[in-house]
């Protein structure tokens, strides 16, 4: 059995890969389980009650199966709704990805910021409170886009959307009558950083600062592992493993390969495997 710390990264689909990449950059000597609840994808259009019970159900299954040292809810839609319920139910250490409104409001020069998320996240009480607490002095333009979630998933699967399709979604951020330019956009869905390089190449979007929570989350995970005394000296470390886990039992092996490719750019993993397992709800 591996003696390495084990990190579970969880999302509805490919979005959490943007977080997992940041985590492996900061913590390359940890076993990583990447779990996608793709049987219920997308989360951004689910009813609140249904989503809370689904996330509790799936996390119960994953915690029992993998006993992670830290579980990362790499999904703004799930974290902004279910983090409290997860912490109340399980003894596991959770790190939740939530909209990076605070750093965006701090670094914006024009104080006009975009908030790009799922339709569910843009309307959450949790999001309202973040805006109230940290961006009260800003104009925050909120856009909920399920299309961008789908485009990001397709991008990872090797089926990219056109520039026009991406542009049409981003244009929705500009439907304000405000004259001051928007200089910062919060990517408040973990799927969206997967499209950041594409966004940066689009006319009119090159000078925008895209802000997400990835590196802050990686630092938070490291803090928890350090605090628990789980990070051992380098010479004692075996090579880490990567396991991909999908709740849709019909997931084609080519999808697992695409996910994997997004994570192993620097080849840190000794063993890599992919599994499926249905979770009843
Ligand atoms: N990646 C997720 C998020 O950060 C949600 C995508 C979805 O399933 O709608 O919100």
Tab-separated table of C-alpha atoms and ligand atoms in Angstrom:
chain	number	residue	atom	x	y	z
A	1	UNK	CA	0.000	0.000	0.000
A	2	UNK	CA	1.209	3.490	-0.861
A	3	UNK	CA	2.442	5.644	2.007
A	4	UNK	CA	1.827	8.828	0.061
A	5	UNK	CA	-0.897	11.306	0.976
A	6	UNK	CA	-4.021	10.781	-1.085
A	7	UNK	CA	-5.927	13.678	-2.623
A	8	UNK	CA	-9.394	13.221	-4.048
A	9	UNK	CA	-10.440	15.795	-6.638
A	10	UNK	CA	-14.125	15.755	-7.483
A	11	UNK	CA	-16.258	17.434	-10.147
A	12	UNK	CA	-19.220	16.688	-12.401
A	13	UNK	CA	-16.859	16.180	-15.338
A	14	UNK	CA	-13.594	17.543	-16.734
A	15	UNK	CA	-13.671	20.909	-14.938
A	16	UNK	CA	-11.804	19.715	-11.877
A	17	UNK	CA	-8.836	18.875	-14.107
A	18	UNK	CA	-8.023	22.596	-14.066
A	19	UNK	CA	-7.712	22.329	-10.276
A	20	UNK	CA	-5.982	18.935	-10.280
A	21	UNK	CA	-3.269	20.347	-12.537
A	22	UNK	CA	-2.520	23.133	-10.098
A	23	UNK	CA	-2.467	20.631	-7.230
A	24	UNK	CA	-0.010	18.282	-8.949
A	25	UNK	CA	2.250	21.269	-9.736
A	26	UNK	CA	2.446	22.143	-6.024
A	27	UNK	CA	2.198	18.584	-4.659
A	28	UNK	CA	3.748	16.223	-7.224
A	29	UNK	CA	4.362	13.499	-4.636
A	30	UNK	CA	0.777	12.653	-3.756
A	31	UNK	CA	-1.550	9.923	-4.957
A	32	UNK	CA	-4.376	11.491	-6.896
A	33	UNK	CA	-7.898	10.186	-7.416
A	34	UNK	CA	-9.826	12.221	-9.954
A	35	UNK	CA	-13.549	11.464	-9.721
A	36	UNK	CA	-16.123	12.748	-12.214
A	37	UNK	CA	-19.829	12.360	-11.503
A	38	UNK	CA	-20.432	12.304	-15.225
A	39	UNK	CA	-23.585	10.195	-14.793
A	40	UNK	CA	-25.237	13.406	-13.538
A	41	UNK	CA	-23.366	15.989	-15.653
A	42	UNK	CA	-24.044	18.917	-15.822
A	43	UNK	CA	-24.525	20.073	-12.231
A	44	UNK	CA	-25.186	23.683	-13.230
A	45	UNK	CA	-28.785	23.022	-14.183
A	46	UNK	CA	-29.813	20.772	-11.288
A	47	UNK	CA	-32.294	21.763	-8.575
A	48	UNK	CA	-30.616	22.657	-5.276
A	49	UNK	CA	-32.180	19.836	-3.203
A	50	UNK	CA	-31.396	17.257	-5.839
A	51	UNK	CA	-27.783	18.456	-6.098
A	52	UNK	CA	-27.152	18.450	-2.336
A	53	UNK	CA	-28.373	14.897	-1.948
A	54	UNK	CA	-26.464	13.738	-5.023
A	55	UNK	CA	-23.185	15.280	-3.824
A	56	UNK	CA	-23.622	13.752	-0.343
A	57	UNK	CA	-24.344	10.366	-1.892
A	58	UNK	CA	-21.398	10.393	-4.290
A	59	UNK	CA	-18.940	11.732	-1.721
A	60	UNK	CA	-20.052	9.061	0.767
A	61	UNK	CA	-19.269	6.450	-1.869
A	62	UNK	CA	-15.911	7.995	-2.791
A	63	UNK	CA	-14.751	8.550	0.793
A	64	UNK	CA	-15.543	4.961	1.707
A	65	UNK	CA	-13.811	3.644	-1.392
A	66	UNK	CA	-10.674	5.814	-1.380
A	67	UNK	CA	-10.268	7.213	2.186
A	68	UNK	CA	-8.600	10.432	0.970
A	69	UNK	CA	-6.534	12.648	3.273
A	70	UNK	CA	-8.078	15.681	1.605
A	71	UNK	CA	-11.173	15.853	-0.619
A	72	UNK	CA	-11.333	18.774	-3.032
A	73	UNK	CA	-14.783	19.760	-4.267
A	74	UNK	CA	-13.432	21.096	-7.556
A	75	UNK	CA	-16.797	22.454	-8.574
A	76	UNK	CA	-18.120	25.914	-7.724
A	77	UNK	CA	-21.701	24.779	-8.328
A	78	UNK	CA	-21.399	22.031	-5.702
A	79	UNK	CA	-19.182	23.899	-3.195
A	80	UNK	CA	-21.337	27.024	-3.012
A	81	UNK	CA	-24.290	24.822	-2.104
A	82	UNK	CA	-23.158	21.647	-0.357
A	83	UNK	CA	-19.889	22.332	1.458
A	84	UNK	CA	-21.562	22.895	4.797
A	85	UNK	CA	-23.621	19.702	4.510
A	86	UNK	CA	-20.522	17.714	3.505
A	87	UNK	CA	-18.536	18.956	6.515
A	88	UNK	CA	-21.457	18.174	8.811
A	89	UNK	CA	-21.817	14.628	7.443
A	90	UNK	CA	-18.213	13.447	7.017
A	91	UNK	CA	-15.051	13.742	9.113
A	92	UNK	CA	-12.883	14.174	5.999
A	93	UNK	CA	-10.966	17.416	5.381
A	94	UNK	CA	-12.709	19.250	2.546
A	95	UNK	CA	-11.391	22.044	0.377
A	96	UNK	CA	-14.083	23.692	-1.731
A	97	UNK	CA	-13.578	25.714	-4.894
A	98	UNK	CA	-15.648	28.903	-4.761
A	99	UNK	CA	-15.689	32.018	-7.004
A	100	UNK	CA	-12.454	34.050	-6.772
A	101	UNK	CA	-14.324	37.347	-6.348
A	102	UNK	CA	-12.046	38.690	-3.612
A	103	UNK	CA	-8.738	38.617	-5.603
A	104	UNK	CA	-10.539	39.848	-8.726
A	105	UNK	CA	-12.014	42.858	-6.929
A	106	UNK	CA	-8.622	43.600	-5.393
A	107	UNK	CA	-6.678	43.573	-8.653
A	108	UNK	CA	-9.183	45.153	-11.052
A	109	UNK	CA	-8.138	48.687	-12.022
A	110	UNK	CA	-11.469	49.649	-13.546
A	111	UNK	CA	-13.596	48.011	-10.800
A	112	UNK	CA	-15.767	46.504	-13.519
A	113	UNK	CA	-15.526	42.731	-13.290
A	114	UNK	CA	-17.248	39.852	-15.006
A	115	UNK	CA	-18.445	36.783	-13.158
A	116	UNK	CA	-18.665	33.821	-15.479
A	117	UNK	CA	-20.135	30.683	-13.911
A	118	UNK	CA	-22.898	28.132	-14.264
A	119	UNK	CA	-26.499	29.429	-14.175
A	120	UNK	CA	-26.774	27.941	-10.661
A	121	UNK	CA	-23.601	29.544	-9.249
A	122	UNK	CA	-24.355	33.084	-10.457
A	123	UNK	CA	-27.599	33.068	-8.472
A	124	UNK	CA	-26.423	31.447	-5.241
A	125	UNK	CA	-26.732	33.126	-1.855
A	126	UNK	CA	-23.071	32.176	-1.313
A	127	UNK	CA	-22.102	34.168	-4.424
A	128	UNK	CA	-24.254	37.150	-3.357
A	129	UNK	CA	-22.412	37.203	-0.046
A	130	UNK	CA	-18.987	37.095	-1.709
A	131	UNK	CA	-19.956	40.038	-3.919
A	132	UNK	CA	-21.345	41.943	-0.935
A	133	UNK	CA	-18.316	41.252	1.276
A	134	UNK	CA	-15.493	41.758	-1.222
A	135	UNK	CA	-16.727	43.561	-4.322
A	136	UNK	CA	-19.184	46.091	-3.015
A	137	UNK	CA	-17.187	48.874	-4.693
A	138	UNK	CA	-17.267	47.098	-8.099
A	139	UNK	CA	-19.753	46.662	-10.878
A	140	UNK	CA	-20.067	42.885	-11.129
A	141	UNK	CA	-21.626	41.601	-14.353
A	142	UNK	CA	-22.866	38.037	-13.858
A	143	UNK	CA	-23.280	35.591	-16.726
A	144	UNK	CA	-24.391	31.983	-16.283
A	145	UNK	CA	-23.340	29.804	-19.191
A	146	UNK	CA	-24.088	26.107	-19.589
A	147	UNK	CA	-22.793	26.297	-23.146
A	148	UNK	CA	-19.261	27.102	-22.002
A	149	UNK	CA	-19.367	24.094	-19.655
A	150	UNK	CA	-20.275	21.916	-22.605
A	151	UNK	CA	-17.602	23.543	-24.820
A	152	UNK	CA	-14.923	22.906	-22.160
A	153	UNK	CA	-15.946	19.270	-21.837
A	154	UNK	CA	-15.805	18.924	-25.623
A	155	UNK	CA	-12.442	20.710	-25.775
A	156	UNK	CA	-10.934	18.084	-23.458
A	157	UNK	CA	-12.561	15.308	-25.493
A	158	UNK	CA	-10.814	16.661	-28.626
A	159	UNK	CA	-13.894	18.256	-30.137
A	160	UNK	CA	-13.315	22.022	-29.727
A	161	UNK	CA	-15.971	24.694	-30.189
A	162	UNK	CA	-15.379	27.384	-32.826
A	163	UNK	CA	-14.068	30.865	-31.944
A	164	UNK	CA	-17.467	32.284	-32.924
A	165	UNK	CA	-19.222	29.998	-30.447
A	166	UNK	CA	-16.877	31.030	-27.630
A	167	UNK	CA	-17.161	34.702	-28.561
A	168	UNK	CA	-20.958	34.571	-28.543
A	169	UNK	CA	-20.891	33.449	-24.901
A	170	UNK	CA	-18.268	35.972	-23.777
A	171	UNK	CA	-20.162	38.817	-25.500
A	172	UNK	CA	-22.920	38.356	-22.903
A	173	UNK	CA	-20.553	39.937	-20.379
A	174	UNK	CA	-20.667	43.164	-22.378
A	175	UNK	CA	-24.401	43.752	-22.460
A	176	UNK	CA	-24.101	46.410	-19.791
A	177	UNK	CA	-24.645	50.085	-20.490
A	178	UNK	CA	-21.633	50.943	-18.343
A	179	UNK	CA	-18.925	52.900	-20.181
A	180	UNK	CA	-15.962	51.819	-18.057
A	181	UNK	CA	-14.198	48.787	-19.561
A	182	UNK	CA	-14.227	45.418	-17.865
A	183	UNK	CA	-10.602	44.458	-17.165
A	184	UNK	CA	-11.102	41.307	-15.064
A	185	UNK	CA	-13.258	38.213	-15.420
A	186	UNK	CA	-13.684	35.621	-12.681
A	187	UNK	CA	-13.775	32.108	-14.110
A	188	UNK	CA	-16.124	30.801	-11.423
A	189	UNK	CA	-16.687	27.405	-12.945
A	190	UNK	CA	-13.752	24.979	-12.939
A	191	UNK	CA	-14.502	24.064	-16.542
A	192	UNK	CA	-13.686	27.557	-17.788
A	193	UNK	CA	-9.907	27.711	-17.131
A	194	UNK	CA	-9.744	24.774	-19.571
A	195	UNK	CA	-10.732	27.332	-22.226
A	196	UNK	CA	-8.483	30.163	-21.028
A	197	UNK	CA	-5.905	29.810	-23.783
A	198	UNK	CA	-8.695	29.886	-26.344
A	199	UNK	CA	-10.230	33.007	-24.719
A	200	UNK	CA	-6.849	34.735	-24.774
A	201	UNK	CA	-6.598	34.347	-28.521
A	202	UNK	CA	-9.991	35.937	-29.205
A	203	UNK	CA	-10.119	39.509	-30.513
A	204	UNK	CA	-11.235	41.887	-27.820
A	205	UNK	CA	-10.399	39.513	-24.958
A	206	UNK	CA	-6.595	39.553	-25.041
A	207	UNK	CA	-6.157	42.260	-22.421
A	208	UNK	CA	-8.578	40.837	-19.929
A	209	UNK	CA	-7.273	39.350	-16.707
A	210	UNK	CA	-8.875	35.926	-16.111
A	211	UNK	CA	-8.994	35.015	-12.431
A	212	UNK	CA	-9.643	31.570	-10.993
A	213	UNK	CA	-9.132	29.768	-7.693
A	214	UNK	CA	-6.764	26.988	-8.846
A	215	UNK	CA	-3.460	28.049	-7.302
A	216	UNK	CA	-5.093	29.172	-4.039
A	217	UNK	CA	-6.781	25.779	-3.761
A	218	UNK	CA	-3.483	23.961	-4.324
A	219	UNK	CA	-1.874	26.002	-1.524
A	220	UNK	CA	-4.814	25.219	0.750
A	221	UNK	CA	-4.490	21.475	0.116
A	222	UNK	CA	-0.760	21.677	0.881
A	223	UNK	CA	-1.484	23.552	4.104
A	224	UNK	CA	-3.867	20.816	5.291
A	225	UNK	CA	-1.437	18.014	4.457
A	226	UNK	CA	1.409	19.817	6.200
A	227	UNK	CA	-0.729	20.492	9.217
A	228	UNK	CA	-1.633	16.798	9.428
A	229	UNK	CA	2.069	15.878	9.149
A	230	UNK	CA	1.446	13.960	5.920
A	231	UNK	CA	4.178	15.461	3.734
A	232	UNK	CA	7.255	13.237	4.110
A	233	UNK	CA	10.893	13.970	3.158
A	234	UNK	CA	11.661	13.549	-0.552
A	235	UNK	CA	13.884	10.454	-0.268
A	236	UNK	CA	11.064	8.421	1.298
A	237	UNK	CA	8.629	9.041	-1.494
A	238	UNK	CA	7.620	6.318	-3.932
A	239	UNK	CA	6.165	7.364	-7.308
A	240	UNK	CA	2.577	8.544	-7.013
A	241	UNK	CA	-0.427	6.975	-8.681
A	242	UNK	CA	-3.256	8.526	-10.653
A	243	UNK	CA	-6.684	6.975	-10.667
A	244	UNK	CA	-9.552	8.268	-12.760
A	245	UNK	CA	-13.031	7.333	-11.613
A	246	UNK	CA	-16.274	7.890	-13.530
A	247	UNK	CA	-19.803	7.357	-12.197
A	248	UNK	CA	-21.191	6.755	-15.694
A	249	UNK	CA	-20.446	3.090	-16.285
A	250	UNK	CA	-20.734	3.642	-20.053
A	251	UNK	CA	-17.805	6.099	-20.111
A	252	UNK	CA	-15.704	5.254	-23.125
A	253	UNK	CA	-12.016	4.494	-22.385
A	254	UNK	CA	-11.052	7.237	-24.868
A	255	UNK	CA	-12.566	9.822	-22.477
A	256	UNK	CA	-10.382	8.563	-19.628
A	257	UNK	CA	-7.382	8.881	-21.966
A	258	UNK	CA	-8.256	12.512	-22.752
A	259	UNK	CA	-8.631	13.368	-19.061
A	260	UNK	CA	-5.357	11.607	-18.324
A	261	UNK	CA	-3.499	13.491	-21.041
A	262	UNK	CA	-4.552	16.744	-19.487
A	263	UNK	CA	-2.905	15.736	-16.212
A	264	UNK	CA	0.308	13.991	-17.138
A	265	UNK	CA	2.117	16.679	-19.097
A	266	UNK	CA	5.087	16.296	-16.771
A	267	UNK	CA	4.796	12.557	-16.349
A	268	UNK	CA	4.849	12.410	-12.610
A	269	UNK	CA	2.683	9.351	-12.118
A	270	UNK	CA	4.105	5.835	-11.752
A	271	UNK	CA	0.809	4.023	-12.238
A	272	UNK	CA	-2.319	5.233	-13.987
A	273	UNK	CA	-5.681	3.498	-14.026
A	274	UNK	CA	-9.271	4.298	-14.949
A	275	UNK	CA	-12.428	2.804	-13.440
A	276	UNK	CA	-16.163	3.308	-13.514
A	277	UNK	CA	-18.659	2.718	-10.709
A	278	UNK	CA	-22.323	3.594	-10.561
A	279	UNK	CA	-23.565	5.521	-7.527
A	280	UNK	CA	-27.247	5.018	-6.660
A	281	UNK	CA	-29.328	7.985	-5.617
B	1	LIG	N1	-17.311	22.476	-13.031
B	1	LIG	C1	-18.454	22.860	-12.309
B	1	LIG	C2	-18.313	24.185	-11.573
B	1	LIG	O1	-17.233	24.605	-11.219
B	1	LIG	C3	-19.845	22.650	-12.858
B	1	LIG	C4	-20.096	22.268	-14.257
B	1	LIG	C5	-21.461	21.626	-14.425
B	1	LIG	O2	-21.534	20.407	-14.220
B	1	LIG	O3	-22.431	22.345	-14.724
B	1	LIG	O4	-19.295	24.828	-11.301
